[in-house]
Short mmCIF file of C-alpha atoms and ligand atoms in Angstrom, two decimals:
data_model
loop_
_atom_site.label_atom_id
_atom_site.label_comp_id
_atom_site.label_asym_id
_atom_site.label_seq_id
_atom_site.Cartn_x
_atom_site.Cartn_y
_atom_site.Cartn_z
CA UNK U 1 -61.17 70.84 32.19
CA UNK U 2 -61.37 70.10 28.51
CA UNK U 3 -62.21 66.39 28.59
CA UNK U 4 -63.01 64.69 25.32
CA UNK U 5 -66.83 64.64 24.95
CA UNK U 6 -66.85 60.91 24.36
CA UNK U 7 -65.21 60.00 27.68
CA UNK U 8 -67.51 62.03 29.92
CA UNK U 9 -70.19 59.31 30.02
CA UNK U 10 -67.81 56.39 29.73
CA UNK U 11 -67.86 53.94 32.64
CA UNK U 12 -64.69 52.44 34.06
CA UNK U 13 -64.22 48.68 33.62
CA UNK U 14 -66.05 46.80 36.37
CA UNK U 15 -63.68 44.15 37.63
CA UNK U 16 -65.27 40.95 38.95
CA UNK U 17 -65.62 40.62 42.73
CA UNK U 18 -62.37 39.68 44.38
CA UNK U 19 -62.06 36.40 46.22
CA UNK U 20 -61.14 38.10 49.49
CA UNK U 21 -64.11 40.46 49.30
CA UNK U 22 -66.61 37.67 48.72
CA UNK U 23 -65.11 35.49 51.47
CA UNK U 24 -65.53 38.30 53.97
CA UNK U 25 -69.04 39.30 52.91
CA UNK U 26 -70.53 35.79 53.08
CA UNK U 27 -68.27 34.31 55.76
CA UNK U 28 -67.01 31.65 53.37
CA UNK U 29 -63.76 29.75 53.74
CA UNK U 30 -63.29 28.66 50.18
CA UNK U 31 -64.13 30.48 46.98
CA UNK U 32 -63.95 29.08 43.47
CA UNK U 33 -63.50 31.82 40.87
CA UNK U 34 -64.75 30.81 37.46
CA UNK U 35 -65.37 34.32 36.20
CA UNK U 36 -62.44 35.54 34.10
CA UNK U 37 -61.41 32.51 32.04
CA UNK U 38 -58.17 32.11 33.94
CA UNK U 39 -56.50 28.71 33.84
CA UNK U 40 -57.79 26.57 36.75
CA UNK U 41 -54.53 24.60 36.65
CA UNK U 42 -52.35 27.68 37.12
CA UNK U 43 -49.26 27.79 34.95
CA UNK U 44 -46.33 25.54 34.05
CA UNK U 45 -43.97 24.61 36.92
CA UNK U 46 -41.22 26.01 34.68
CA UNK U 47 -42.62 29.49 35.37
CA UNK U 48 -42.39 29.01 39.12
CA UNK U 49 -38.81 27.76 38.74
CA UNK U 50 -37.86 30.72 36.60
CA UNK U 51 -39.39 33.31 38.91
CA UNK U 52 -37.62 31.77 41.91
CA UNK U 53 -34.28 31.76 40.13
CA UNK U 54 -34.59 35.38 38.99
CA UNK U 55 -31.52 37.14 40.33
CA UNK U 56 -31.13 40.42 38.45
CA UNK U 57 -31.75 43.94 39.68
CA UNK U 58 -35.26 45.36 39.97
CA UNK U 59 -33.79 48.80 39.36
CA UNK U 60 -33.09 48.15 35.68
CA UNK U 61 -35.69 48.88 32.99
CA UNK U 62 -37.01 45.89 31.07
CA UNK U 63 -35.68 44.97 27.62
CA UNK U 64 -37.81 47.24 25.44
CA UNK U 65 -37.43 44.94 22.44
CA UNK U 66 -38.51 41.84 24.39
CA UNK U 67 -35.58 40.12 22.71
CA UNK U 68 -35.47 36.66 24.29
CA UNK U 69 -39.23 36.18 24.19
CA UNK U 70 -39.29 37.55 20.64
CA UNK U 71 -36.72 35.01 19.46
CA UNK U 72 -38.45 32.14 21.25
CA UNK U 73 -41.87 33.06 19.90
CA UNK U 74 -40.70 33.70 16.35
CA UNK U 75 -39.17 30.21 16.35
CA UNK U 76 -42.29 28.71 17.90
CA UNK U 77 -44.53 30.29 15.25
CA UNK U 78 -42.09 30.17 12.35
CA UNK U 79 -42.21 33.93 11.82
CA UNK U 80 -39.69 36.67 11.20
CA UNK U 81 -38.99 38.61 14.44
CA UNK U 82 -40.19 41.82 12.79
CA UNK U 83 -43.64 40.32 12.39
CA UNK U 84 -44.22 40.38 16.17
CA UNK U 85 -45.37 43.07 18.59
CA UNK U 86 -45.64 42.60 22.36
CA UNK U 87 -48.08 44.18 24.77
CA UNK U 88 -48.90 44.52 28.44
CA UNK U 89 -51.54 41.89 27.84
CA UNK U 90 -53.13 41.58 24.40
CA UNK U 91 -55.49 44.28 25.67
CA UNK U 92 -52.66 46.72 25.10
CA UNK U 93 -52.19 45.55 21.50
CA UNK U 94 -55.90 46.21 20.90
CA UNK U 95 -55.41 49.68 22.34
CA UNK U 96 -52.34 50.33 20.19
CA UNK U 97 -54.34 49.37 17.09
CA UNK U 98 -57.16 51.66 18.10
CA UNK U 99 -54.82 54.59 18.79
CA UNK U 100 -53.04 54.02 15.51
CA UNK U 101 -56.08 53.85 13.24
CA UNK U 102 -59.22 55.24 14.88
CA UNK U 103 -60.21 58.89 15.17
CA UNK U 104 -63.26 61.09 14.56
CA UNK U 105 -64.49 60.66 10.99
CA UNK U 106 -63.42 57.00 10.85
CA UNK U 107 -65.54 54.00 11.75
CA UNK U 108 -64.90 50.51 13.02
CA UNK U 109 -66.90 47.30 12.57
CA UNK U 110 -67.36 44.58 15.19
CA UNK U 111 -69.80 41.92 16.32
CA UNK U 112 -72.19 42.40 19.24
CA UNK U 113 -71.97 41.02 21.84
CA UNK U 114 -68.24 40.52 21.71
CA UNK U 115 -65.17 41.39 23.77
CA UNK U 116 -65.88 44.82 25.26
CA UNK U 117 -62.52 46.50 24.71
CA UNK U 118 -62.87 46.97 20.94
CA UNK U 119 -65.83 49.25 21.45
CA UNK U 120 -64.39 50.92 24.53
CA UNK U 121 -61.13 51.89 22.83
CA UNK U 122 -62.94 53.07 19.69
CA UNK U 123 -65.13 55.38 21.76
CA UNK U 124 -62.13 56.88 23.54
CA UNK U 125 -60.50 57.47 20.16
CA UNK U 126 -63.64 59.14 18.84
CA UNK U 127 -64.49 56.75 16.00
CA UNK U 128 -67.99 55.62 15.02
CA UNK U 129 -68.74 52.09 16.24
CA UNK U 130 -70.69 49.78 13.94
CA UNK U 131 -71.95 46.75 15.83
CA UNK U 132 -73.33 43.80 13.91
CA UNK U 133 -75.49 41.38 15.94
CA UNK U 134 -74.25 37.80 16.25
CA UNK U 135 -76.13 35.05 14.45
CA UNK U 136 -76.47 31.91 16.58
CA UNK U 137 -73.52 33.10 18.67
CA UNK U 138 -71.30 33.52 15.60
CA UNK U 139 -70.09 36.56 13.69
CA UNK U 140 -72.43 37.56 10.85
CA UNK U 141 -69.59 38.08 8.40
CA UNK U 142 -71.81 38.99 5.48
CA UNK U 143 -73.45 41.81 7.41
CA UNK U 144 -70.06 42.88 8.75
CA UNK U 145 -68.71 43.03 5.19
CA UNK U 146 -71.71 45.12 4.17
CA UNK U 147 -71.05 47.58 7.01
CA UNK U 148 -67.56 48.40 5.71
CA UNK U 149 -67.22 51.62 3.73
CA UNK U 150 -64.46 54.05 2.75
CA UNK U 151 -64.20 55.40 6.29
CA UNK U 152 -63.80 51.98 7.90
CA UNK U 153 -60.34 51.62 9.40
CA UNK U 154 -60.55 48.47 11.55
CA UNK U 155 -62.69 45.33 11.68
CA UNK U 156 -62.53 43.26 14.89
CA UNK U 157 -63.07 39.52 14.71
CA UNK U 158 -63.09 37.64 17.98
CA UNK U 159 -62.35 33.97 17.33
CA UNK U 160 -63.33 32.29 19.40
CA UNK U 161 -65.90 34.87 20.37
CA UNK U 162 -66.05 35.96 24.00
CA UNK U 163 -68.69 35.47 25.49
CA UNK U 164 -70.25 32.82 23.21
CA UNK U 165 -67.24 30.53 22.67
CA UNK U 166 -68.11 30.15 18.97
CA UNK U 167 -65.28 30.08 16.41
CA UNK U 168 -64.92 31.34 12.86
CA UNK U 169 -64.60 28.56 10.30
CA UNK U 170 -61.82 28.63 7.75
CA UNK U 171 -64.21 28.84 4.80
CA UNK U 172 -66.17 31.74 6.27
CA UNK U 173 -63.02 33.65 7.19
CA UNK U 174 -61.33 33.19 3.81
CA UNK U 175 -64.47 34.33 1.99
CA UNK U 176 -64.65 37.39 4.25
CA UNK U 177 -60.97 38.31 3.94
CA UNK U 178 -61.06 38.01 0.16
CA UNK U 179 -63.81 40.65 0.09
CA UNK U 180 -62.46 43.15 2.62
CA UNK U 181 -60.58 46.07 1.06
CA UNK U 182 -56.80 45.80 1.49
CA UNK U 183 -56.64 49.13 3.34
CA UNK U 184 -58.89 47.96 6.19
CA UNK U 185 -57.07 46.30 9.09
CA UNK U 186 -58.72 43.08 10.23
CA UNK U 187 -57.84 42.15 13.81
CA UNK U 188 -58.27 38.47 14.64
CA UNK U 189 -58.38 38.20 18.42
CA UNK U 190 -57.31 34.66 19.30
CA UNK U 191 -57.09 34.95 23.08
CA UNK U 192 -58.27 31.33 23.43
CA UNK U 193 -56.34 29.88 20.50
CA UNK U 194 -54.59 27.19 22.56
CA UNK U 195 -57.93 25.64 23.55
CA UNK U 196 -59.37 25.29 20.05
CA UNK U 197 -59.92 21.75 18.72
CA UNK U 198 -62.43 22.31 15.86
CA UNK U 199 -61.41 20.66 12.57
CA UNK U 200 -62.79 23.50 10.48
CA UNK U 201 -60.75 26.17 12.31
CA UNK U 202 -58.46 28.30 10.12
CA UNK U 203 -54.69 28.55 10.44
CA UNK U 204 -53.90 32.14 11.43
CA UNK U 205 -50.34 31.86 10.12
CA UNK U 206 -51.70 31.06 6.65
CA UNK U 207 -54.09 34.01 6.92
CA UNK U 208 -51.31 36.54 7.53
CA UNK U 209 -49.36 35.01 4.63
CA UNK U 210 -52.25 35.51 2.24
CA UNK U 211 -53.64 38.78 3.63
CA UNK U 212 -51.23 41.54 4.62
CA UNK U 213 -54.07 43.50 6.30
CA UNK U 214 -54.59 40.88 9.04
CA UNK U 215 -53.24 41.26 12.56
CA UNK U 216 -53.60 38.29 14.91
CA UNK U 217 -53.53 38.82 18.68
CA UNK U 218 -52.86 36.12 21.27
CA UNK U 219 -52.06 36.11 24.95
CA UNK U 220 -50.23 34.38 27.78
CA UNK U 221 -53.13 35.21 30.12
CA UNK U 222 -55.49 32.36 29.37
CA UNK U 223 -54.18 28.83 28.58
CA UNK U 224 -50.61 29.72 29.63
CA UNK U 225 -51.97 30.83 32.99
CA UNK U 226 -50.00 34.08 33.28
CA UNK U 227 -52.84 36.62 33.60
CA UNK U 228 -51.15 38.39 36.51
CA UNK U 229 -48.01 39.08 34.49
CA UNK U 230 -49.78 40.81 31.58
CA UNK U 231 -48.12 39.57 28.37
CA UNK U 232 -49.80 39.41 25.00
CA UNK U 233 -48.60 39.63 21.42
CA UNK U 234 -49.68 40.38 17.91
CA UNK U 235 -48.40 39.05 14.61
CA UNK U 236 -48.99 40.04 11.02
CA UNK U 237 -47.20 41.44 8.01
CA UNK U 238 -43.99 43.33 8.72
CA UNK U 239 -45.61 46.41 7.24
CA UNK U 240 -48.49 46.43 9.74
CA UNK U 241 -46.25 45.66 12.72
CA UNK U 242 -43.77 48.41 11.82
CA UNK U 243 -46.66 50.95 11.71
CA UNK U 244 -47.83 49.92 15.17
CA UNK U 245 -44.40 49.80 16.83
CA UNK U 246 -43.94 53.59 17.26
CA UNK U 247 -47.29 53.80 19.08
CA UNK U 248 -46.24 51.20 21.65
CA UNK U 249 -44.81 52.41 24.94
CA UNK U 250 -41.06 51.75 25.13
CA UNK U 251 -41.01 49.44 28.19
CA UNK U 252 -44.52 48.02 28.07
CA UNK U 253 -43.71 44.41 29.00
CA UNK U 254 -41.98 44.10 32.35
CA UNK U 255 -38.92 41.96 32.99
CA UNK U 256 -40.61 39.27 35.10
CA UNK U 257 -43.39 38.93 32.56
CA UNK U 258 -40.93 38.45 29.70
CA UNK U 259 -39.06 35.71 31.54
CA UNK U 260 -42.24 34.01 32.72
CA UNK U 261 -43.59 33.94 29.16
CA UNK U 262 -40.38 32.37 27.83
CA UNK U 263 -40.59 29.67 30.52
CA UNK U 264 -44.29 29.08 29.83
CA UNK U 265 -43.76 28.84 26.07
CA UNK U 266 -41.10 26.16 26.56
CA UNK U 267 -43.64 23.85 28.21
CA UNK U 268 -46.07 22.89 25.45
CA UNK U 269 -46.86 19.67 27.28
CA UNK U 270 -48.61 21.76 29.93
CA UNK U 271 -50.71 23.43 27.23
CA UNK U 272 -51.61 20.06 25.69
CA UNK U 273 -52.71 18.77 29.09
CA UNK U 274 -54.79 21.88 29.78
CA UNK U 275 -56.46 21.62 26.36
CA UNK U 276 -57.40 17.99 27.02
CA UNK U 277 -58.62 18.70 30.56
CA UNK U 278 -60.66 21.63 29.27
CA UNK U 279 -62.44 19.39 26.75
CA UNK U 280 -63.30 16.95 29.54
CA UNK U 281 -64.63 19.84 31.61
CA UNK U 282 -66.74 21.12 28.73
CA UNK U 283 -68.21 17.63 28.30
CA UNK U 284 -69.24 17.74 31.98
CA UNK U 285 -71.08 20.99 31.34
CA UNK U 286 -72.65 19.76 28.09
CA UNK U 287 -74.02 16.74 29.88
CA UNK U 288 -75.34 18.86 32.72
CA UNK U 289 -77.07 21.24 30.28
CA UNK U 290 -78.64 18.35 28.41
CA UNK U 291 -79.91 16.79 31.64
CA UNK U 292 -81.35 20.08 32.81
CA UNK U 293 -82.61 21.07 29.33
CA UNK U 294 -80.58 24.27 29.31
CA UNK U 295 -79.53 25.94 26.07
CA UNK U 296 -75.79 26.51 25.67
CA UNK U 297 -73.33 27.33 22.92
CA UNK U 298 -70.85 24.53 22.22
CA UNK U 299 -67.52 26.17 23.05
CA UNK U 300 -64.02 26.15 21.59
CA UNK U 301 -62.75 28.13 24.58
CA UNK U 302 -62.34 27.48 28.29
CA UNK U 303 -65.74 28.90 29.17
CA UNK U 304 -69.35 28.19 28.40
CA UNK U 305 -72.37 30.47 28.03
CA UNK U 306 -75.52 28.87 29.42
CA UNK U 307 -79.11 30.14 29.29
CA UNK U 308 -80.99 29.72 32.58
CA UNK U 309 -83.97 31.71 31.31
CA UNK U 310 -83.97 33.89 34.39
CA UNK U 311 -82.42 37.21 35.42
CA UNK U 312 -78.81 36.04 35.42
CA UNK U 313 -77.89 38.45 38.24
CA UNK U 314 -80.10 36.30 40.47
CA UNK U 315 -78.16 33.15 39.67
CA UNK U 316 -74.92 35.10 40.02
CA UNK U 317 -75.85 36.21 43.57
CA UNK U 318 -77.06 32.73 44.48
CA UNK U 319 -73.84 31.07 43.35
CA UNK U 320 -71.71 33.69 45.07
CA UNK U 321 -73.33 32.89 48.42
CA UNK U 322 -72.33 29.28 47.78
CA UNK U 323 -68.74 30.27 47.07
CA UNK U 324 -68.72 30.36 43.26
CA UNK U 325 -67.91 33.51 41.33
CA UNK U 326 -69.01 33.52 37.69
CA UNK U 327 -69.98 36.24 35.18
CA UNK U 328 -73.58 37.28 34.93
CA UNK U 329 -74.67 37.66 31.33
CA UNK U 330 -76.32 40.98 32.22
CA UNK U 331 -73.10 42.87 31.57
CA UNK U 332 -72.22 40.71 28.56
CA UNK U 333 -75.30 41.33 26.44
CA UNK U 334 -76.96 38.01 27.37
CA UNK U 335 -79.24 38.93 30.29
CA UNK U 336 -80.59 35.40 30.88
CA UNK U 337 -77.27 33.58 30.45
CA UNK U 338 -74.23 33.12 32.64
CA UNK U 339 -70.67 32.68 31.46
CA UNK U 340 -68.75 30.08 33.44
CA UNK U 341 -65.04 29.36 33.14
CA UNK U 342 -64.35 25.65 32.87
CA UNK U 343 -62.59 24.62 36.07
CA UNK U 344 -61.08 21.40 37.37
CA UNK U 345 -63.33 18.34 37.40
CA UNK U 346 -64.10 18.88 41.07
CA UNK U 347 -64.85 22.58 40.65
CA UNK U 348 -67.15 21.84 37.72
CA UNK U 349 -68.95 19.17 39.72
CA UNK U 350 -69.34 21.60 42.63
CA UNK U 351 -70.78 24.46 40.62
CA UNK U 352 -73.16 22.16 38.76
CA UNK U 353 -74.51 20.93 42.10
CA UNK U 354 -75.07 24.54 43.15
CA UNK U 355 -76.78 25.28 39.83
CA UNK U 356 -79.02 22.25 40.34
CA UNK U 357 -80.13 23.55 43.74
CA UNK U 358 -80.82 26.94 42.17
CA UNK U 359 -83.02 25.33 39.53
CA UNK U 360 -84.83 23.25 42.18
CA UNK U 361 -85.39 26.23 44.48
CA UNK U 362 -86.52 28.67 41.81
CA UNK U 363 -88.94 26.11 40.33
CA UNK U 364 -90.67 25.98 43.74
CA UNK U 365 -91.19 29.73 43.89
C1 LIG R 1 -59.03 37.85 27.99
C2 LIG R 1 -59.18 38.39 26.62
C3 LIG R 1 -58.28 39.31 26.09
C4 LIG R 1 -57.25 40.04 26.89
O1 LIG R 1 -56.28 39.30 27.40
P1 LIG R 1 -54.97 39.96 28.02
O2 LIG R 1 -54.93 39.48 29.40
O3 LIG R 1 -55.05 41.45 27.93
O4 LIG R 1 -53.90 39.42 27.16
C5 LIG R 1 -58.43 39.72 24.79
N1 LIG R 1 -59.44 39.26 24.05
C6 LIG R 1 -60.34 38.39 24.51
C7 LIG R 1 -61.44 37.94 23.65
C8 LIG R 1 -60.25 37.94 25.82
O5 LIG R 1 -61.18 37.12 26.30
#
């Protein structure tokens, strides 16, 4: 068959180990999954209520315009409804952008390490990938600016950056955006927006007002706790959104997901609580790292990247046997670090105990 050259050596996404699989393999009763930055507190009770009350037919296609969610979200953000695009997760928005702008002969600029899908999509679409190493866990915006040329179609900014948890400051972003040519789309991936507390963080709504070449993506998968439903969205200038819309599949956000997202959006108290709990959890980890003299990046997200100065696959295996699933930094471009999702207080306490035993045992060897 006539496969595209660039997909022949491409590897499929490696999903983390499933809870059931790990339980069986190690004969464990309880597993704590802190691997995919899902919300340890689940989602708003309003979502549960809505799902239980759902009484329409499963035989009917979803609303392809996502009307009710669109209205609710445009009011929540203070945007015109035509400035919004919805996706089957924000992953799909990233893919729509890639399909719309990237092709052989074009290039795309991103940080490294960062969220893997920017690169993955660009490769499938045949564009040249220009990866600019992080500086102290943050985007090197000057070097990224310098990598842009006439063939650059998209720049990806991950704020906060997955896997480091480091945010872009307002000053740095404004300086960058004022220098990027108007015909280059800048994607600001804000998957963890709801968790951010930094004072020097930018306001994405102001950015799209000032720069019509900016597209912001956010998701219901992380703080809203709806990862299983797959709902994400993008917002930007009407012009950008109306270019992307024809590339979107007609019924990409399913009916249950749309309703669940509306219910979740209506409960901002839940989000406020999760943000506060997450900060407390991060403080637990910071204290642990300081006590154990481990390097970490202070995080604006619901995860933390910690350097154990060992092959992180070893720590990953060790923790798994104790019932904790995390992400080894090996696959994330940080081979001696692990990325841990911030859990509930008890879960954090538990995994830190397990990490302490790992440190004690490996020091003996
Ligand atoms: C989780 C994540 C996404 C994707 O989220 P969806 O579930 O597809 O909405 C996008 N970007 C980053 C940086 C993420 O961590």
